PDB file of C-alpha atoms in Angstrom:
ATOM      1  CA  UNK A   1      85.695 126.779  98.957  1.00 50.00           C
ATOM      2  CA  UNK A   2      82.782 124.443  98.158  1.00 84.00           C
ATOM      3  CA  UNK A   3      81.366 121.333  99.691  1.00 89.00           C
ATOM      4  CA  UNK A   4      83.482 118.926  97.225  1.00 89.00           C
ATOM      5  CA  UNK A   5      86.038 120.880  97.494  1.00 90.00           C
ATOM      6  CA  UNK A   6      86.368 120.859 101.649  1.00 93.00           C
ATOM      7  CA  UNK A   7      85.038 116.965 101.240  1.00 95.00           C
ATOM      8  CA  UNK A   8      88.260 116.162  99.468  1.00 95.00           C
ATOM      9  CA  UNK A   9      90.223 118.299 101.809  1.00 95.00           C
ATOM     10  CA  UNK A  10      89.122 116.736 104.477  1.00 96.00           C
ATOM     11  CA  UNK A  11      89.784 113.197 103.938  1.00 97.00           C
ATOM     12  CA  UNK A  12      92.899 113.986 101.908  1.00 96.00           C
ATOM     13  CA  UNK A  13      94.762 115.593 104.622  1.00 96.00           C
ATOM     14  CA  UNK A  14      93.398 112.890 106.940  1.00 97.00           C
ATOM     15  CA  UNK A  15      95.311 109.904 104.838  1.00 97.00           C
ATOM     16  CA  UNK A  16      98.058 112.233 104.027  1.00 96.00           C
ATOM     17  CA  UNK A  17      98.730 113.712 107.135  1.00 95.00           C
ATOM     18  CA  UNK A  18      99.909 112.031 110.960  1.00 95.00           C
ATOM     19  CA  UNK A  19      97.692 112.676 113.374  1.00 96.00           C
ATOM     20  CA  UNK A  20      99.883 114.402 115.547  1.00 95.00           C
ATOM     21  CA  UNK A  21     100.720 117.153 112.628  1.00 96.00           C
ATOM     22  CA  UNK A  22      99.714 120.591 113.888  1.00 96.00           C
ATOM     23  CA  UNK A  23      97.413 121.009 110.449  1.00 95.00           C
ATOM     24  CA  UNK A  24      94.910 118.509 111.578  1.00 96.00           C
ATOM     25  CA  UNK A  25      94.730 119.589 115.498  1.00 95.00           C
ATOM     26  CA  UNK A  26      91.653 121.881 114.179  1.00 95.00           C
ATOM     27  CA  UNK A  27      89.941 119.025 112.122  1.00 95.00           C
ATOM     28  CA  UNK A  28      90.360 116.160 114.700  1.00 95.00           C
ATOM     29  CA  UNK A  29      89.390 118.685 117.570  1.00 93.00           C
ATOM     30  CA  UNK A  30      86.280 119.165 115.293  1.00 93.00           C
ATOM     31  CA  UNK A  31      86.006 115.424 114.909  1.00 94.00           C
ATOM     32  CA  UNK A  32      86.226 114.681 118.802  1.00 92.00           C
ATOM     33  CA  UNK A  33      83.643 117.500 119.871  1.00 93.00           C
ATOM     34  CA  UNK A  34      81.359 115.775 117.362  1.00 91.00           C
ATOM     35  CA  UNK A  35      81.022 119.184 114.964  1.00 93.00           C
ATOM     36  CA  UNK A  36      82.324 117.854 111.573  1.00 92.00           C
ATOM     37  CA  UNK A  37      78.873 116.758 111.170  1.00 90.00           C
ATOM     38  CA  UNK A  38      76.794 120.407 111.180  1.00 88.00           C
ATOM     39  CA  UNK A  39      79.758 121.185 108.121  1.00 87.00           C
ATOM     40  CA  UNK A  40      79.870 117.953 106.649  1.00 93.00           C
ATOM     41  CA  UNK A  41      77.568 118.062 103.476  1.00 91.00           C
ATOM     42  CA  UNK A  42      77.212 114.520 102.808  1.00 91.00           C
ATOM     43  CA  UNK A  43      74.499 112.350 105.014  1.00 92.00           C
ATOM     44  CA  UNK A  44      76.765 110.037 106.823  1.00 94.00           C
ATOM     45  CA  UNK A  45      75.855 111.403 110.348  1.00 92.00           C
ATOM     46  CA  UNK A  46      75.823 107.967 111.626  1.00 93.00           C
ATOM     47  CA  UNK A  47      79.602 107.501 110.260  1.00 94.00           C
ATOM     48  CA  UNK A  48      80.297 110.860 111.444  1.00 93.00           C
ATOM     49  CA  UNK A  49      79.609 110.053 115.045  1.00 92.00           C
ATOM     50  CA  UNK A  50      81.501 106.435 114.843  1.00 93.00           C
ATOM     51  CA  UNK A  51      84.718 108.177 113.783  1.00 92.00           C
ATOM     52  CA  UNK A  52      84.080 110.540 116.822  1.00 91.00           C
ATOM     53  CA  UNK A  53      84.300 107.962 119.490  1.00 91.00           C
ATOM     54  CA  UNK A  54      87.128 106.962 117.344  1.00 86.00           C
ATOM     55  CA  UNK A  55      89.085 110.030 117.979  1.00 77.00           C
ATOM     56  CA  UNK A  56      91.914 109.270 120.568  1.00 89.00           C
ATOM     57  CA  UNK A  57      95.104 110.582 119.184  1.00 93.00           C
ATOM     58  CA  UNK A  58      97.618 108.562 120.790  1.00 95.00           C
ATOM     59  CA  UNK A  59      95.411 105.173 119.612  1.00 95.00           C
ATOM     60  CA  UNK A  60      95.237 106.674 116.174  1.00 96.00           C
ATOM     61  CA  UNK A  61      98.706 107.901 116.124  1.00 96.00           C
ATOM     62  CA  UNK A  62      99.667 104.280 116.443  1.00 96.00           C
ATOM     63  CA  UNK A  63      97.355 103.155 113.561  1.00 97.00           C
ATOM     64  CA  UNK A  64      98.535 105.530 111.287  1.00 97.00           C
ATOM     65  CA  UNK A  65     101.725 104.467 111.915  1.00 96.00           C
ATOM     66  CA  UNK A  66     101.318 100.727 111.568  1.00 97.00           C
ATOM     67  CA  UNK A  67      98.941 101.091 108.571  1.00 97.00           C
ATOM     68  CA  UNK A  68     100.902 103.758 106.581  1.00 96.00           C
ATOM     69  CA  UNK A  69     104.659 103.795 107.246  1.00 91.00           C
ATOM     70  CA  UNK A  70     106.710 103.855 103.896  1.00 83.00           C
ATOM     71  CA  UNK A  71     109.156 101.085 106.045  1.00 85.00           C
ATOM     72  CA  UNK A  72     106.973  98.691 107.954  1.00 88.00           C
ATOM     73  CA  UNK A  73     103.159  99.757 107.185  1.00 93.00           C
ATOM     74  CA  UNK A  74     101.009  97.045 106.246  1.00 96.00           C
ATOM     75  CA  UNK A  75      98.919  99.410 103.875  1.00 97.00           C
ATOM     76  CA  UNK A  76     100.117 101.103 100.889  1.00 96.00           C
ATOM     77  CA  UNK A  77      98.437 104.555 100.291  1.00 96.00           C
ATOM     78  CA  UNK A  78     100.200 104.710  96.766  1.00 95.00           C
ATOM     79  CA  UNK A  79      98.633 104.112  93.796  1.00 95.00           C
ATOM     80  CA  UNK A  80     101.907 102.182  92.441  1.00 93.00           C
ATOM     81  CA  UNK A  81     100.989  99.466  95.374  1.00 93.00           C
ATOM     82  CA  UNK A  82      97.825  98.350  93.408  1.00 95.00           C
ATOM     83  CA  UNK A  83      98.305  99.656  89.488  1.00 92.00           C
ATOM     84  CA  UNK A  84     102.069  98.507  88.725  1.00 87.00           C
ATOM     85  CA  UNK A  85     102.050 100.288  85.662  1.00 89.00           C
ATOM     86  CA  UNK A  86     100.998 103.578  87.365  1.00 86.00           C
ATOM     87  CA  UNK A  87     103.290 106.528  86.600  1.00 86.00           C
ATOM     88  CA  UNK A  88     103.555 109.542  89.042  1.00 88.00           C
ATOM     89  CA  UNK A  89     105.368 111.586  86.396  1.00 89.00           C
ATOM     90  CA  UNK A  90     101.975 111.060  84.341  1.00 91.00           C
ATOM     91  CA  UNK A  91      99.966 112.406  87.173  1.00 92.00           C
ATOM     92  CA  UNK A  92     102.256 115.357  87.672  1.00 91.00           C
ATOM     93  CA  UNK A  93     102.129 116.487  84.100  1.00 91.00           C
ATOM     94  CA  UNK A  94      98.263 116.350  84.435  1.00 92.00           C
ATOM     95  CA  UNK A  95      98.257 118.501  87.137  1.00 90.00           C
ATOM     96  CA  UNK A  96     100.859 120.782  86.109  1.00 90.00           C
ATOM     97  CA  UNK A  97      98.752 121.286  82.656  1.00 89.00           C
ATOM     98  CA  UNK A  98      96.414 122.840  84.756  1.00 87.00           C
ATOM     99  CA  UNK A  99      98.543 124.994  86.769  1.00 85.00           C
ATOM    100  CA  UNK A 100      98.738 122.919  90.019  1.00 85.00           C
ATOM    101  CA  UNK A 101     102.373 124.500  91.436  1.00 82.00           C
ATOM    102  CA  UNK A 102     105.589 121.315  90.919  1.00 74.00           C
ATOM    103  CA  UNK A 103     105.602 118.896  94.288  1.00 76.00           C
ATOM    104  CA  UNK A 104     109.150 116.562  94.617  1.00 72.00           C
ATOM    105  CA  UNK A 105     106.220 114.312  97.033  1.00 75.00           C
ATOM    106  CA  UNK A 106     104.427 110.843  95.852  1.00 80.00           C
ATOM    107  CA  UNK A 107     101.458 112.772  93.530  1.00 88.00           C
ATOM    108  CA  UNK A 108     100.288 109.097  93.586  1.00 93.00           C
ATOM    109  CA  UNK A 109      99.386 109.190  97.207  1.00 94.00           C
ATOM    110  CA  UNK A 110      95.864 108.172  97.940  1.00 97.00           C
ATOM    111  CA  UNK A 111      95.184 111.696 100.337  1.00 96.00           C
ATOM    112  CA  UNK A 112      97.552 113.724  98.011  1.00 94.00           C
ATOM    113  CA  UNK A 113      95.059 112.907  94.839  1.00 95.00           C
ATOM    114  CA  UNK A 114      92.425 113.910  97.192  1.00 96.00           C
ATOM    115  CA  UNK A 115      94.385 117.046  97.931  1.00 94.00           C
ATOM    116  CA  UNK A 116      94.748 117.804  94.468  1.00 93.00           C
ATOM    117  CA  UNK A 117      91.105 117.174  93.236  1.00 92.00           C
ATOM    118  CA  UNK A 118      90.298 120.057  96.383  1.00 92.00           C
ATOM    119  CA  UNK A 119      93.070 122.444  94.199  1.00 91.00           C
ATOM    120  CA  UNK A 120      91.368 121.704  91.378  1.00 89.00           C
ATOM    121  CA  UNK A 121      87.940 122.406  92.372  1.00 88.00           C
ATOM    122  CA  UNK A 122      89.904 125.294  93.636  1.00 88.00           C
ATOM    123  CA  UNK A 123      91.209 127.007  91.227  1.00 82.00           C
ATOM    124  CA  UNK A 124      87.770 126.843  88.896  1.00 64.00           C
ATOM    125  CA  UNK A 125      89.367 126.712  85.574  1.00 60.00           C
ATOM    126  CA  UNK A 126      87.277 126.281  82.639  1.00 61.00           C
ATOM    127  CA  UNK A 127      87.473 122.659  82.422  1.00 58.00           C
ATOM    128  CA  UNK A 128      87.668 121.953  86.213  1.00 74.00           C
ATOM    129  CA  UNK A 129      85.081 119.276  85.971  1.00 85.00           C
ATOM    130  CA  UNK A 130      86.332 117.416  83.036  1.00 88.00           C
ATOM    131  CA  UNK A 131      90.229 117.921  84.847  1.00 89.00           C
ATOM    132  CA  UNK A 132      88.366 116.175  88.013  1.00 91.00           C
ATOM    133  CA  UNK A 133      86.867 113.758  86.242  1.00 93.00           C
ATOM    134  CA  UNK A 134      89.798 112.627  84.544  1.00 93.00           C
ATOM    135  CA  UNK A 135      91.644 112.664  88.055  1.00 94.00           C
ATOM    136  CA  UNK A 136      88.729 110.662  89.437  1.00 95.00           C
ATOM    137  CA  UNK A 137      88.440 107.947  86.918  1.00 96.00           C
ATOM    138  CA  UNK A 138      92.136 107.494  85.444  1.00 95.00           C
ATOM    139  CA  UNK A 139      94.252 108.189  88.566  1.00 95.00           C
ATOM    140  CA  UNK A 140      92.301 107.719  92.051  1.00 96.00           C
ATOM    141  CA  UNK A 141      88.803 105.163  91.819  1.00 96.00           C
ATOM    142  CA  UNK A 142      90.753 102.496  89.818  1.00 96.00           C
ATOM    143  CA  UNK A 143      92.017 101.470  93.143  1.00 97.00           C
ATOM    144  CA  UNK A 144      90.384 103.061  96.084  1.00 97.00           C
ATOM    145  CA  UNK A 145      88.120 100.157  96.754  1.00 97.00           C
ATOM    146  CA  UNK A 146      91.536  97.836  97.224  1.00 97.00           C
ATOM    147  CA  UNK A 147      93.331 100.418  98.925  1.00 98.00           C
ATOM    148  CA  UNK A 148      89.940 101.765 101.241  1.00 98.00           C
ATOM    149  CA  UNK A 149      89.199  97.390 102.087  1.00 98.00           C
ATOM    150  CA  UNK A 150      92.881  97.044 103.240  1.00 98.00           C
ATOM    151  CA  UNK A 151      92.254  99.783 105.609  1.00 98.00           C
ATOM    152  CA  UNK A 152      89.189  98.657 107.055  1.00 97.00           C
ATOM    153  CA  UNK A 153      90.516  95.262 107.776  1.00 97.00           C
ATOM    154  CA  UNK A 154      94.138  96.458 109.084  1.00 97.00           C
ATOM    155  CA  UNK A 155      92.957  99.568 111.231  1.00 97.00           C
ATOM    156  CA  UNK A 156      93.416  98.308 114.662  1.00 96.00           C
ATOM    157  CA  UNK A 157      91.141 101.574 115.463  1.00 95.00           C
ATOM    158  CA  UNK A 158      87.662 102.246 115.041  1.00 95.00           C
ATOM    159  CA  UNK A 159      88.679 105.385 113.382  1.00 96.00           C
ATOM    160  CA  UNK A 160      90.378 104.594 110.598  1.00 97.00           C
ATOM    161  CA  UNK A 161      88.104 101.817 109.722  1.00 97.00           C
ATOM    162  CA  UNK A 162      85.046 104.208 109.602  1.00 96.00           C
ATOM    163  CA  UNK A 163      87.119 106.819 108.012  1.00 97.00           C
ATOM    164  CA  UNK A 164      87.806 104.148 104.939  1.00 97.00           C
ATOM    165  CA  UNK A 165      84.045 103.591 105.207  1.00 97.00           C
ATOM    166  CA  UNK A 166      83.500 107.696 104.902  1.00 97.00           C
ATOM    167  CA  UNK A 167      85.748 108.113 102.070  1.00 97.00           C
ATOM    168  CA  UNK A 168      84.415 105.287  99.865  1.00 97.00           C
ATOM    169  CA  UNK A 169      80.768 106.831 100.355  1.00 96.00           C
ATOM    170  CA  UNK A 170      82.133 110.028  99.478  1.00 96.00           C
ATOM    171  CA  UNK A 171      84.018 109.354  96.619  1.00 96.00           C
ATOM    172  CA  UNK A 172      81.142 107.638  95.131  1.00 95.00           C
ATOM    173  CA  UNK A 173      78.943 110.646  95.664  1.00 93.00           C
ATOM    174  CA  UNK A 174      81.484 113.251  94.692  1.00 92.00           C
ATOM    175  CA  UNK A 175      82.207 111.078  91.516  1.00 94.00           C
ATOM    176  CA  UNK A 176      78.076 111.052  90.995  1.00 92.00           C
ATOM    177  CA  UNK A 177      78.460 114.944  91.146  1.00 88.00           C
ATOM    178  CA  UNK A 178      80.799 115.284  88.654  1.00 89.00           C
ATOM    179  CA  UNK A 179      78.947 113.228  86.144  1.00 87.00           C
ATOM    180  CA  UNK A 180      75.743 115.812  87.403  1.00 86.00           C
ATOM    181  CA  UNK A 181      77.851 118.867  86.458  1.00 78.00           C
ATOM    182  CA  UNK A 182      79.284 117.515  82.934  1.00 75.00           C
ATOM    183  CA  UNK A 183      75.838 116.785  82.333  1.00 76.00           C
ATOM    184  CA  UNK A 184      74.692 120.012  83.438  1.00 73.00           C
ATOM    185  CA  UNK A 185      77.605 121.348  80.821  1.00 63.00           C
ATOM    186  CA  UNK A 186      76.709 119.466  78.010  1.00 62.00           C
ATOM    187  CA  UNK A 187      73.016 120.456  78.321  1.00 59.00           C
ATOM    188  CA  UNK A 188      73.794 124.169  78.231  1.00 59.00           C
ATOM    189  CA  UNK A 189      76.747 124.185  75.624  1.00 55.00           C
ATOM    190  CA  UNK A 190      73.727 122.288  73.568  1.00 57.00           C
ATOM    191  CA  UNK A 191      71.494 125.337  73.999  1.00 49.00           C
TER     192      UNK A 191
END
């Protein structure tokens, strides 16, 4: 697994996941002891070390809960929330093209398109960077920046509103990555 790949796994399952799920006991024990920064590739120390004084899982619990419950959350993680014409069935047949196994869940879900771009980095097909890039610029970045500023201004909890902070820096350098590599793959199917 590579750095974009863990990057996107890493703040995927954090959106997608609650807190108190047995997956993410590793990552926010990371998180708390302050060691997600020697792994993390991205410079964002200063971030890194906010969300870790951040970290208290019962305050947390709470914010994931008011921010993201599908009843009573005041923060939509689903890309239908900001882009009304937005069509998981699209998304799903993009990812199934390329071999990502069926899912019943919301494929519009802000950490499950994170999830997926990690799968797709993943799996290394041939056309992994234009399949990102497509997944970057059609389905996810059209409306992180709405969906990342309700975050930071509903969090009740330090940590979430760093993590929003995090992601957005992320996302803009993974997205400045995958421009790098199409580049790259231009320049030698040139040659």
């Amino acid at each position: 697994m590579n750095e974009f790949s863990i990057v996107c796994r890493i703040l995927g399952s954090l959106f997608y996941r609650q807190p108190q799920d047995p997956v993410l006991t590793p990552l926010l024990t990371l998180i708390k002891e302050g060691k997600l920064a020697q792994q993390w590739p991205l410079e964002q120390d200063a971030l890194l070390a906010r969300l870790q004084k951040g970290g208290d899982l019962p305050a947390i619990a709470a914010d994931f809960q008011a921010l993201f419950d599908s009843q009573e959350g005041s923060v939509s993680p689903l890309r239908s929330s900001y882009e009304p014409d937005a069509d998981d069935e699209e998304i799903r047949t993009f990812l199934h093209q390329r071999g990502m196994p069926p899912d019943d869940g919301a494929v519009g879900h802000f950490g499950r398109l994170l999830l997926a771009a990690s799968w797709l980095e993943d799996q290394a097909q041939e056309d992994e960077t234009a399949a990102q890039i497509v997944l970057f610029d059609k389905y996810l970045l059209p409306w992180s920046d709405r969906f990342l500023g309700k975050v930071e201004s509903h969090a009740a909890t330090a940590f979430y509103r760093t993590l929003a902070i995090v992601c957005r820096e992320a996302l803009a350098a993974m997205r400045e990555e995958l421009g790098e590599s199409e580049a790259e793959g231009d320049s030698e199917a040139e040659a």
